[in-house]
CSV table of C-alpha atoms and ligand atoms in Angstrom, one decimal:
chain,number,residue,atom,x,y,z
A,657,UNK,CA,0.0,0.0,0.0
A,658,UNK,CA,1.3,3.5,-0.7
A,659,UNK,CA,0.5,6.2,1.6
A,660,UNK,CA,1.6,9.7,0.8
A,661,UNK,CA,3.7,11.3,3.6
A,662,UNK,CA,3.6,15.2,4.4
A,663,UNK,CA,6.7,16.7,3.5
A,664,UNK,CA,8.9,17.8,6.4
A,665,UNK,CA,7.3,15.2,8.6
A,666,UNK,CA,9.1,13.0,10.9
A,667,UNK,CA,10.6,9.9,9.9
A,668,UNK,CA,11.0,8.2,13.3
A,669,UNK,CA,8.1,5.8,12.7
A,670,UNK,CA,8.0,3.0,10.4
A,671,UNK,CA,8.1,3.9,6.8
A,672,UNK,CA,4.6,2.9,5.9
A,673,UNK,CA,5.1,4.2,2.3
A,674,UNK,CA,7.8,1.5,1.2
A,675,UNK,CA,6.6,-1.9,0.2
A,676,UNK,CA,7.3,-4.8,2.7
A,677,UNK,CA,10.8,-5.7,2.7
A,678,UNK,CA,12.4,-2.1,2.1
A,679,UNK,CA,14.8,-0.9,4.7
A,680,UNK,CA,16.4,2.3,5.5
A,681,UNK,CA,20.0,2.6,4.1
A,682,UNK,CA,22.8,2.5,6.6
A,683,UNK,CA,23.6,5.7,8.2
A,684,UNK,CA,27.5,5.4,7.5
A,685,UNK,CA,29.4,3.6,4.5
A,686,UNK,CA,31.1,1.3,6.8
A,687,UNK,CA,34.5,3.0,7.3
A,688,UNK,CA,35.9,1.7,10.4
A,689,UNK,CA,37.9,4.8,11.3
A,690,UNK,CA,35.0,7.0,10.6
A,691,UNK,CA,31.7,5.1,11.1
A,692,UNK,CA,29.4,7.9,10.3
A,693,UNK,CA,31.0,9.1,7.0
A,694,UNK,CA,29.2,8.6,3.8
A,695,UNK,CA,25.9,6.3,3.9
A,696,UNK,CA,24.8,2.9,2.6
A,697,UNK,CA,22.1,1.8,0.2
A,698,UNK,CA,22.6,4.0,-2.8
A,699,UNK,CA,25.5,5.2,-5.2
A,700,UNK,CA,25.7,8.8,-6.5
A,701,UNK,CA,26.5,9.3,-10.1
A,702,UNK,CA,26.6,13.1,-10.1
A,703,UNK,CA,26.1,16.4,-8.1
A,704,UNK,CA,25.0,19.7,-9.6
A,705,UNK,CA,25.5,22.4,-7.1
A,706,UNK,CA,24.1,25.8,-7.3
A,707,UNK,CA,25.2,27.8,-4.3
A,708,UNK,CA,25.0,31.7,-3.7
A,709,UNK,CA,27.3,33.0,-1.0
A,710,UNK,CA,27.5,36.6,0.4
A,711,UNK,CA,30.7,37.2,2.3
A,712,UNK,CA,29.1,40.3,4.1
A,713,UNK,CA,26.6,38.0,5.9
A,714,UNK,CA,28.4,34.6,5.6
A,715,UNK,CA,25.0,33.5,4.3
A,716,UNK,CA,24.9,30.5,1.8
A,717,UNK,CA,21.9,29.6,-0.2
A,718,UNK,CA,21.9,26.0,-2.0
A,719,UNK,CA,20.1,24.1,-4.3
A,720,UNK,CA,21.6,20.6,-5.1
A,721,UNK,CA,20.7,18.2,-7.6
A,722,UNK,CA,21.9,14.5,-7.0
A,723,UNK,CA,21.5,11.5,-9.3
A,724,UNK,CA,22.0,8.3,-7.4
A,725,UNK,CA,21.0,4.5,-8.1
A,726,UNK,CA,19.6,2.5,-5.2
A,727,UNK,CA,21.9,-0.6,-4.3
A,728,UNK,CA,19.2,-2.1,-1.9
A,729,UNK,CA,15.4,-1.8,-1.4
A,730,UNK,CA,15.3,1.6,0.2
A,731,UNK,CA,12.6,2.8,2.4
A,732,UNK,CA,14.8,5.9,3.3
A,733,UNK,CA,18.3,7.0,3.0
A,734,UNK,CA,20.6,9.7,4.4
A,735,UNK,CA,22.9,12.3,3.2
A,736,UNK,CA,25.8,13.9,5.1
A,737,UNK,CA,24.9,17.6,5.9
A,738,UNK,CA,26.5,19.5,9.0
A,739,UNK,CA,24.6,22.7,10.0
A,740,UNK,CA,22.6,24.7,7.6
A,741,UNK,CA,18.8,24.5,7.3
A,742,UNK,CA,17.0,22.3,4.7
A,743,UNK,CA,13.9,23.9,3.3
A,744,UNK,CA,12.7,21.2,0.8
A,745,UNK,CA,13.7,17.7,-0.4
A,746,UNK,CA,12.3,16.0,-3.5
A,747,UNK,CA,12.9,12.8,-4.7
A,748,UNK,CA,12.1,12.2,-8.6
A,749,UNK,CA,10.3,15.5,-8.3
A,750,UNK,CA,8.0,14.6,-5.6
A,751,UNK,CA,8.2,16.2,-2.0
A,752,UNK,CA,10.0,13.9,0.5
A,753,UNK,CA,9.9,13.9,4.1
A,754,UNK,CA,13.1,14.8,5.7
A,755,UNK,CA,14.7,15.2,9.2
A,756,UNK,CA,17.9,16.0,10.8
A,757,UNK,CA,20.1,13.7,13.3
A,758,UNK,CA,23.3,15.2,14.0
A,759,UNK,CA,25.2,15.8,10.6
A,760,UNK,CA,22.8,13.5,8.9
A,761,UNK,CA,19.8,14.4,6.5
A,762,UNK,CA,17.3,11.7,6.8
A,763,UNK,CA,15.1,11.6,3.7
A,764,UNK,CA,12.0,9.2,3.3
A,765,UNK,CA,10.7,9.5,-0.2
A,766,UNK,CA,6.9,9.1,-1.0
A,767,UNK,CA,7.5,5.5,-2.3
A,768,UNK,CA,10.2,3.1,-1.8
A,769,UNK,CA,13.2,3.0,-4.1
A,770,UNK,CA,14.0,-0.5,-5.7
A,771,UNK,CA,17.3,-1.9,-5.6
A,772,UNK,CA,18.7,-0.8,-9.1
A,773,UNK,CA,16.3,2.3,-9.5
A,774,UNK,CA,18.2,5.4,-10.6
A,775,UNK,CA,16.7,8.4,-8.7
A,776,UNK,CA,17.0,12.1,-8.4
A,777,UNK,CA,17.1,14.1,-5.1
A,778,UNK,CA,16.8,17.9,-4.9
A,779,UNK,CA,17.7,19.6,-1.7
A,780,UNK,CA,17.1,23.2,-1.2
A,781,UNK,CA,19.0,24.7,1.9
A,782,UNK,CA,20.6,27.8,3.4
A,783,UNK,CA,22.6,29.1,6.3
A,784,UNK,CA,25.9,30.1,7.6
A,785,UNK,CA,28.3,27.1,7.2
A,786,UNK,CA,30.5,26.1,10.2
A,787,UNK,CA,33.5,24.0,9.7
A,788,UNK,CA,33.9,20.6,11.4
A,789,UNK,CA,36.4,20.6,14.0
A,790,UNK,CA,38.5,17.4,14.9
A,791,UNK,CA,41.0,17.9,17.8
A,792,UNK,CA,43.4,15.4,16.0
A,793,UNK,CA,43.0,16.2,12.3
A,794,UNK,CA,42.3,19.7,12.3
A,795,UNK,CA,39.1,21.4,11.0
A,796,UNK,CA,37.6,21.0,7.6
A,797,UNK,CA,34.6,22.8,5.8
A,798,UNK,CA,33.6,26.2,4.4
A,799,UNK,CA,35.7,28.7,6.3
A,800,UNK,CA,34.5,32.2,6.1
A,801,UNK,CA,37.5,34.5,5.3
A,802,UNK,CA,38.1,38.3,5.1
A,803,UNK,CA,37.0,38.4,1.5
A,804,UNK,CA,35.0,35.5,0.8
A,805,UNK,CA,35.3,31.7,1.9
A,806,UNK,CA,37.5,28.6,1.4
A,807,UNK,CA,35.9,25.2,1.4
A,808,UNK,CA,38.5,22.9,2.1
A,809,UNK,CA,39.5,19.7,4.4
A,810,UNK,CA,40.6,16.1,4.6
A,811,UNK,CA,39.0,13.8,5.6
A,812,UNK,CA,35.8,15.9,5.9
A,813,UNK,CA,34.8,19.2,4.3
A,814,UNK,CA,32.0,18.7,1.7
A,815,UNK,CA,29.0,18.3,4.1
A,816,UNK,CA,29.5,21.7,5.4
A,817,UNK,CA,28.1,23.3,2.3
A,818,UNK,CA,26.1,20.7,0.5
A,819,UNK,CA,24.3,17.3,1.1
A,820,UNK,CA,26.6,14.6,0.1
A,821,UNK,CA,27.5,10.9,0.4
A,822,UNK,CA,30.8,11.9,2.1
A,823,UNK,CA,33.2,9.4,1.6
A,824,UNK,CA,36.0,8.7,-1.0
A,825,UNK,CA,34.3,5.3,-1.9
A,826,UNK,CA,31.2,7.2,-3.5
A,827,UNK,CA,33.0,9.0,-6.1
A,828,UNK,CA,30.6,11.2,-8.6
A,829,UNK,CA,31.2,13.8,-11.3
A,830,UNK,CA,30.3,17.5,-10.1
A,831,UNK,CA,28.9,20.6,-11.8
A,832,UNK,CA,29.3,23.6,-9.4
A,833,UNK,CA,27.7,27.0,-10.1
A,834,UNK,CA,28.7,29.5,-7.5
A,835,UNK,CA,27.0,33.0,-7.2
A,836,UNK,CA,29.1,35.8,-5.7
A,837,UNK,CA,29.2,39.5,-5.4
A,838,UNK,CA,30.3,41.1,-8.6
A,839,UNK,CA,34.1,41.9,-8.4
A,840,UNK,CA,34.9,38.3,-6.6
A,841,UNK,CA,36.0,35.2,-8.1
A,842,UNK,CA,34.5,31.8,-7.3
A,843,UNK,CA,36.8,28.9,-8.2
A,844,UNK,CA,36.2,25.2,-8.0
A,845,UNK,CA,37.4,21.8,-9.8
A,846,UNK,CA,37.7,21.0,-13.4
A,847,UNK,CA,36.8,22.8,-16.7
A,848,UNK,CA,35.8,26.4,-16.5
A,849,UNK,CA,32.4,27.0,-17.8
A,850,UNK,CA,32.6,30.8,-18.0
A,851,UNK,CA,30.9,33.4,-15.8
A,852,UNK,CA,28.0,35.9,-16.2
A,853,UNK,CA,26.9,38.9,-14.0
A,854,UNK,CA,23.5,39.8,-13.4
A,855,UNK,CA,22.4,42.7,-10.9
A,856,UNK,CA,25.7,42.7,-9.2
A,857,UNK,CA,26.2,39.2,-8.6
A,858,UNK,CA,28.6,37.0,-10.8
A,859,UNK,CA,27.8,33.2,-11.5
A,860,UNK,CA,30.9,31.0,-12.0
A,861,UNK,CA,30.5,27.5,-13.6
A,862,UNK,CA,32.8,24.6,-13.3
A,863,UNK,CA,32.6,21.0,-14.3
A,864,UNK,CA,34.5,18.1,-13.1
A,865,UNK,CA,33.7,15.2,-15.4
A,866,UNK,CA,35.9,12.5,-14.1
A,867,UNK,CA,34.5,10.9,-10.8
A,868,UNK,CA,35.8,12.8,-7.7
A,869,UNK,CA,35.8,11.9,-4.0
A,870,UNK,CA,34.0,14.3,-1.9
A,871,UNK,CA,37.0,15.6,0.0
A,872,UNK,CA,38.4,16.6,-3.1
A,873,UNK,CA,35.8,19.2,-3.9
A,874,UNK,CA,36.8,22.8,-3.2
A,875,UNK,CA,35.1,26.2,-3.5
A,876,UNK,CA,37.5,29.1,-3.0
A,877,UNK,CA,35.6,32.6,-3.1
A,878,UNK,CA,37.4,35.9,-2.9
A,879,UNK,CA,39.8,38.5,-4.5
A,880,UNK,CA,42.1,36.4,-6.6
A,881,UNK,CA,44.2,37.0,-9.7
A,882,UNK,CA,42.8,34.4,-12.0
A,883,UNK,CA,44.7,33.2,-14.9
A,884,UNK,CA,43.1,31.1,-17.5
A,885,UNK,CA,45.1,29.5,-20.1
A,886,UNK,CA,45.7,26.1,-21.9
A,887,UNK,CA,48.2,23.3,-21.3
A,888,UNK,CA,48.5,20.2,-23.4
A,889,UNK,CA,45.2,21.1,-25.0
A,890,UNK,CA,43.4,21.4,-21.7
A,891,UNK,CA,42.4,24.3,-19.6
A,892,UNK,CA,44.8,25.3,-17.1
A,893,UNK,CA,43.5,27.9,-14.3
A,894,UNK,CA,45.5,29.3,-11.6
A,895,UNK,CA,44.2,31.7,-9.0
A,896,UNK,CA,46.4,33.8,-6.7
A,897,UNK,CA,45.1,35.4,-3.7
A,898,UNK,CA,45.3,39.2,-4.2
A,899,UNK,CA,47.0,39.6,-0.8
A,900,UNK,CA,49.9,37.7,-2.2
A,901,UNK,CA,52.5,39.7,-4.1
A,902,UNK,CA,52.3,39.7,-7.9
A,903,UNK,CA,55.3,37.6,-9.4
A,904,UNK,CA,56.1,36.3,-5.9
A,905,UNK,CA,56.9,32.8,-4.8
A,906,UNK,CA,53.5,31.5,-4.8
A,907,UNK,CA,52.6,32.7,-8.3
A,908,UNK,CA,56.3,31.5,-9.5
A,909,UNK,CA,55.6,28.1,-8.1
A,910,UNK,CA,52.1,27.7,-9.5
A,911,UNK,CA,53.5,28.8,-12.8
A,912,UNK,CA,55.3,25.6,-13.1
A,913,UNK,CA,52.1,23.4,-12.7
A,914,UNK,CA,52.1,22.4,-16.5
A,915,UNK,CA,55.9,21.4,-16.6
A,916,UNK,CA,55.7,19.5,-13.4
A,917,UNK,CA,52.5,17.5,-14.3
A,918,UNK,CA,54.3,16.6,-17.7
A,919,UNK,CA,57.3,15.5,-15.6
A,920,UNK,CA,55.0,13.2,-13.5
A,921,UNK,CA,53.4,12.0,-16.5
A,922,UNK,CA,56.6,10.4,-17.8
A,923,UNK,CA,56.7,8.5,-14.7
A,924,UNK,CA,53.0,7.5,-13.9
A,925,UNK,CA,51.3,7.6,-17.3
A,926,UNK,CA,48.9,10.2,-18.8
A,927,UNK,CA,47.7,13.1,-16.8
A,928,UNK,CA,44.3,11.7,-15.7
A,929,UNK,CA,41.9,14.8,-15.7
A,930,UNK,CA,40.6,17.5,-18.3
A,931,UNK,CA,42.0,20.4,-16.6
A,932,UNK,CA,44.9,21.6,-14.6
A,933,UNK,CA,45.5,24.4,-12.1
A,934,UNK,CA,46.2,25.5,-8.6
A,935,UNK,CA,45.0,28.0,-6.0
A,936,UNK,CA,47.3,29.9,-3.8
A,937,UNK,CA,45.6,31.2,-0.4
A,938,UNK,CA,46.7,34.1,1.6
A,939,UNK,CA,44.5,33.1,4.8
A,940,UNK,CA,47.2,31.6,7.2
A,941,UNK,CA,44.5,29.4,9.0
A,942,UNK,CA,45.0,27.0,6.1
A,943,UNK,CA,48.3,25.3,7.2
A,944,UNK,CA,48.4,22.6,4.5
A,945,UNK,CA,47.9,22.1,0.7
A,946,UNK,CA,45.2,19.8,-0.6
A,947,UNK,CA,45.0,17.9,-3.9
A,948,UNK,CA,41.8,19.2,-4.7
A,949,UNK,CA,40.9,17.5,-8.1
A,950,UNK,CA,42.5,19.0,-11.1
A,951,UNK,CA,43.3,22.4,-9.2
A,952,UNK,CA,45.1,21.9,-5.8
A,953,UNK,CA,44.9,24.4,-2.9
A,954,UNK,CA,47.8,25.9,-1.3
A,955,UNK,CA,48.1,27.5,2.2
A,956,UNK,CA,50.4,30.5,2.4
A,957,UNK,CA,53.0,28.7,4.5
A,958,UNK,CA,54.7,26.9,1.9
A,959,UNK,CA,55.7,30.1,0.0
A,960,UNK,CA,57.1,32.4,2.8
A,961,UNK,CA,60.7,31.6,2.1
A,962,UNK,CA,60.7,31.6,-1.7
A,963,UNK,CA,59.1,29.2,-4.5
A,964,UNK,CA,58.4,25.7,-3.5
A,965,UNK,CA,58.1,23.1,-6.1
A,966,UNK,CA,58.0,20.0,-4.0
A,967,UNK,CA,54.4,20.9,-2.7
A,968,UNK,CA,53.5,21.5,-6.2
A,969,UNK,CA,55.0,18.2,-7.0
A,970,UNK,CA,53.2,16.5,-4.1
A,971,UNK,CA,49.7,17.8,-4.8
A,972,UNK,CA,50.0,17.1,-8.7
A,973,UNK,CA,51.0,13.5,-8.0
A,974,UNK,CA,48.1,13.0,-5.9
A,975,UNK,CA,46.1,13.8,-9.1
A,976,UNK,CA,47.2,10.2,-10.0
A,977,UNK,CA,47.6,8.7,-6.5
A,978,UNK,CA,44.5,9.7,-4.4
A,979,UNK,CA,42.3,11.4,-7.0
A,980,UNK,CA,42.1,9.3,-10.0
A,981,UNK,CA,42.9,6.2,-8.0
A,982,UNK,CA,41.3,6.8,-4.6
A,983,UNK,CA,41.2,4.9,-1.3
A,984,UNK,CA,38.3,2.6,-0.4
A,985,UNK,CA,38.9,3.3,3.3
A,986,UNK,CA,40.8,6.0,5.4
A,987,UNK,CA,43.2,3.2,6.9
A,988,UNK,CA,44.8,2.8,3.5
A,989,UNK,CA,45.8,6.6,3.2
A,990,UNK,CA,49.4,5.9,2.6
A,991,UNK,CA,48.3,4.8,-0.9
A,992,UNK,CA,48.0,8.5,-1.5
A,993,UNK,CA,50.7,10.0,0.6
A,994,UNK,CA,53.3,7.5,0.1
A,995,UNK,CA,53.3,7.9,-3.6
A,996,UNK,CA,52.9,11.7,-3.5
A,997,UNK,CA,55.8,11.8,-1.2
A,998,UNK,CA,57.9,9.4,-3.4
A,999,UNK,CA,57.0,11.8,-6.3
A,1000,UNK,CA,58.9,14.8,-4.6
A,1001,UNK,CA,62.1,12.4,-4.4
A,1002,UNK,CA,61.6,11.7,-8.0
A,1003,UNK,CA,61.3,15.4,-8.9
A,1004,UNK,CA,64.2,16.6,-6.8
A,1005,UNK,CA,66.4,14.1,-8.4
A,1006,UNK,CA,65.3,15.1,-11.8
A,1007,UNK,CA,65.7,18.7,-10.8
A,1008,UNK,CA,69.4,18.2,-10.0
A,1009,UNK,CA,69.1,17.5,-6.3
A,1010,UNK,CA,69.8,14.6,-4.2
A,1011,UNK,CA,69.0,11.2,-5.8
A,1012,UNK,CA,66.0,9.3,-4.5
A,1013,UNK,CA,68.2,6.7,-3.2
A,1014,UNK,CA,69.9,9.3,-1.0
A,1015,UNK,CA,66.7,10.7,0.3
A,1016,UNK,CA,65.5,7.1,0.8
A,1017,UNK,CA,68.7,6.3,2.9
A,1018,UNK,CA,68.5,9.5,5.0
A,1019,UNK,CA,64.7,8.8,5.7
A,1020,UNK,CA,65.3,5.2,6.5
A,1021,UNK,CA,68.1,6.6,9.3
A,1022,UNK,CA,65.4,8.4,11.0
A,1023,UNK,CA,62.3,6.2,10.8
A,1024,UNK,CA,60.7,5.1,14.0
A,1025,UNK,CA,59.6,1.7,13.1
A,1026,UNK,CA,57.1,1.5,15.8
A,1027,UNK,CA,54.8,3.8,13.8
A,1028,UNK,CA,53.0,1.8,11.0
A,1029,UNK,CA,52.3,3.4,7.6
A,1030,UNK,CA,49.4,1.1,6.8
A,1031,UNK,CA,46.3,1.3,9.3
A,1032,UNK,CA,47.9,4.0,11.6
A,1033,UNK,CA,44.7,4.5,13.5
A,1034,UNK,CA,42.1,7.2,12.9
A,1035,UNK,CA,44.1,10.1,14.7
A,1036,UNK,CA,47.4,9.3,12.8
A,1037,UNK,CA,46.4,9.4,9.2
A,1038,UNK,CA,48.5,12.4,8.5
A,1039,UNK,CA,51.4,10.9,10.6
A,1040,UNK,CA,55.0,11.2,9.4
A,1041,UNK,CA,54.7,7.3,8.9
A,1042,UNK,CA,51.9,7.6,6.4
A,1043,UNK,CA,53.9,9.9,4.2
A,1044,UNK,CA,57.7,9.0,4.6
A,1045,UNK,CA,57.4,5.4,5.7
A,1046,UNK,CA,54.9,5.0,2.8
A,1047,UNK,CA,57.3,6.7,0.4
A,1048,UNK,CA,60.3,4.3,1.9
A,1049,UNK,CA,57.9,1.3,0.9
A,1050,UNK,CA,57.6,2.6,-2.6
A,1051,UNK,CA,61.3,2.8,-3.1
A,1052,UNK,CA,61.8,-0.6,-1.5
A,1053,UNK,CA,59.6,-1.9,-4.1
A,1054,UNK,CA,61.6,-0.2,-6.8
A,1055,UNK,CA,65.0,-1.6,-5.2
A,1056,UNK,CA,63.6,-5.0,-5.2
A,1057,UNK,CA,61.9,-5.4,-8.6
A,1058,UNK,CA,64.1,-3.0,-10.6
A,1059,UNK,CA,63.2,0.2,-12.6
A,1060,UNK,CA,61.7,-1.5,-15.4
A,1061,UNK,CA,59.3,-3.5,-13.5
A,1062,UNK,CA,58.7,-0.7,-10.9
A,1063,UNK,CA,57.6,2.0,-13.3
A,1064,UNK,CA,55.5,-0.7,-15.2
A,1065,UNK,CA,53.8,-1.4,-12.0
A,1066,UNK,CA,53.1,2.3,-11.4
A,1067,UNK,CA,51.7,3.0,-14.5
A,1068,UNK,CA,49.7,0.0,-15.1
A,1069,UNK,CA,48.2,0.5,-11.8
A,1070,UNK,CA,47.2,4.3,-12.4
A,1071,UNK,CA,45.8,3.0,-15.9
A,1072,UNK,CA,43.8,0.0,-14.3
A,1073,UNK,CA,42.5,1.9,-11.5
A,1074,UNK,CA,41.9,5.2,-13.1
A,1075,UNK,CA,38.6,6.9,-11.8
A,1076,UNK,CA,38.1,4.0,-9.2
A,1077,UNK,CA,39.0,2.9,-5.8
A,1078,UNK,CA,41.6,0.8,-4.5
A,1079,UNK,CA,43.2,-1.2,-1.6
A,1080,UNK,CA,46.7,-2.1,-0.2
A,1081,UNK,CA,45.8,-6.0,-1.0
A,1082,UNK,CA,44.9,-4.9,-4.6
A,1083,UNK,CA,48.4,-3.1,-5.0
A,1084,UNK,CA,50.2,-5.9,-3.7
A,1085,UNK,CA,48.6,-8.3,-5.9
A,1086,UNK,CA,49.0,-6.0,-8.9
A,1087,UNK,CA,52.7,-5.5,-8.0
A,1088,UNK,CA,53.2,-9.3,-7.8
A,1089,UNK,CA,51.4,-10.1,-11.1
A,1090,UNK,CA,53.4,-7.6,-13.1
A,1091,UNK,CA,56.8,-8.3,-11.4
A,1092,UNK,CA,56.1,-11.9,-11.4
A,1093,UNK,CA,57.2,-12.7,-7.9
A,1094,UNK,CA,55.9,-12.8,-4.2
A,1095,UNK,CA,56.0,-9.2,-2.7
A,1096,UNK,CA,53.6,-9.4,0.4
A,1097,UNK,CA,56.3,-10.0,2.9
A,1098,UNK,CA,58.3,-7.0,1.4
A,1099,UNK,CA,55.0,-4.7,1.8
A,1100,UNK,CA,54.2,-6.1,5.2
A,1101,UNK,CA,57.9,-5.4,6.5
A,1102,UNK,CA,58.2,-1.9,4.9
A,1103,UNK,CA,54.5,-0.7,5.8
A,1104,UNK,CA,53.8,-2.5,9.1
A,1105,UNK,CA,56.8,-4.4,10.6
A,1106,UNK,CA,58.1,-3.1,14.0
A,1107,UNK,CA,61.8,-3.4,13.2
A,1108,UNK,CA,64.0,-1.9,10.5
A,1109,UNK,CA,63.7,-4.0,7.3
A,1110,UNK,CA,67.1,-5.0,5.8
A,1111,UNK,CA,67.9,-2.7,3.1
A,1112,UNK,CA,66.9,-3.9,-0.4
B,1618,LIG,N1,46.5,15.4,1.6
B,1618,LIG,C1,47.1,16.8,2.1
B,1618,LIG,C2,48.6,16.7,1.5
B,1618,LIG,O1,49.3,15.7,1.7
B,1618,LIG,C3,47.5,16.9,3.4
B,1618,LIG,C4,45.9,17.4,4.1
B,1618,LIG,C5,46.2,17.8,5.6
B,1618,LIG,N2,45.0,17.9,6.3
B,1618,LIG,C6,44.8,18.3,7.4
B,1618,LIG,N3,43.6,18.3,7.8
B,1618,LIG,N4,45.9,18.6,8.0
B,1618,LIG,O2,48.9,17.3,0.5
B,1619,ZN,ZN1,49.6,14.5,0.2
């Protein structure tokens, strides 16, 4: 029996509208480190986000259209949304009941969604975004700045400005249309779709056509020097905060983006995305850089002592390792950070600095083998071990299988897992297949062993 529910109603009772046997989607996607991140029961294909943001009031107004497929018979499902007020939810054009519990938006469609059904969700919402603070990992989310806003963070950020299945396992395409006061820029991921101004507000359009993990979505609003060009036939957009000096170290470093991406392509295979770029911030509250897809964002601290190419190399290497090939769970973050850190060693050697072997020996000598790179615990996902011990493991693999096999492993891994997700076990199996030998003990020793492995 189908019973119409009134929009905005409570969803705490039995979902009488759904057929027998239809169940709520899980409120988390199943990541042991962060059980509430993401949701179960559906798979998102695309997000179209129309947001208006007024820096004068810090007020955001959003209209999100999400296309998804049910992966079970669903009576209701959740999206992640932190703060903000939802004014309406529609599923396939029909008003749906919605409620909030913590950072979850619980949506009960008027009828159940059968496994395999494709459905559209539209959420209209507004409010002042509040970043999510995490004592160990720092804060993430839409941060109000003196001239605009910066939406950035890892492992969490997206749910502070749009409703989302907030976990890297559910990658999707994105269209972002951001409307901001005329005179300000609004930058996001992917290919620029131009901007238009109406009655004092400018709408900037962006499209990321390759599947993207939600933590890699950025929105940067403010006074920026935006430069739009092309590189290797694809758009290259860089934006430098107006408060940073023209021709200064940040600008000079980001100007090397195309050249560095080309260098990495000689090692890892073709650049995986439709656009290039980078965004340099002036707000010192952002103390890190992040590999936001196709257009990394750089905090100001990296460029206080002159140009810094290693950070550009690191974030661009993530375009292959992290962004195109994404983790399935956060305990595997070394797959991103180990390879991105190793890319710095490759660049430094190429640039006439110390060899990768020299960096390896130096890092080996200072490693605390009590700290694992794999499965370091939720508070340690950005630990030195994840980055440096991860890079040591990559170089140990190289020394063990030889350069020819090693670069064949990297390139075929990036190609086969492109636009997807992967695990450490899959990397080990892949390396064993390509190299034609057992490598599990090697990875175990370098990633997780508690004593120094013998030098390969
Ligand atoms: N993935 C980023 C990088 O290695 C680091 C992000 C650090 N995040 C944080 N919340 N501190 O480039
Ligand atoms: Zn990194």
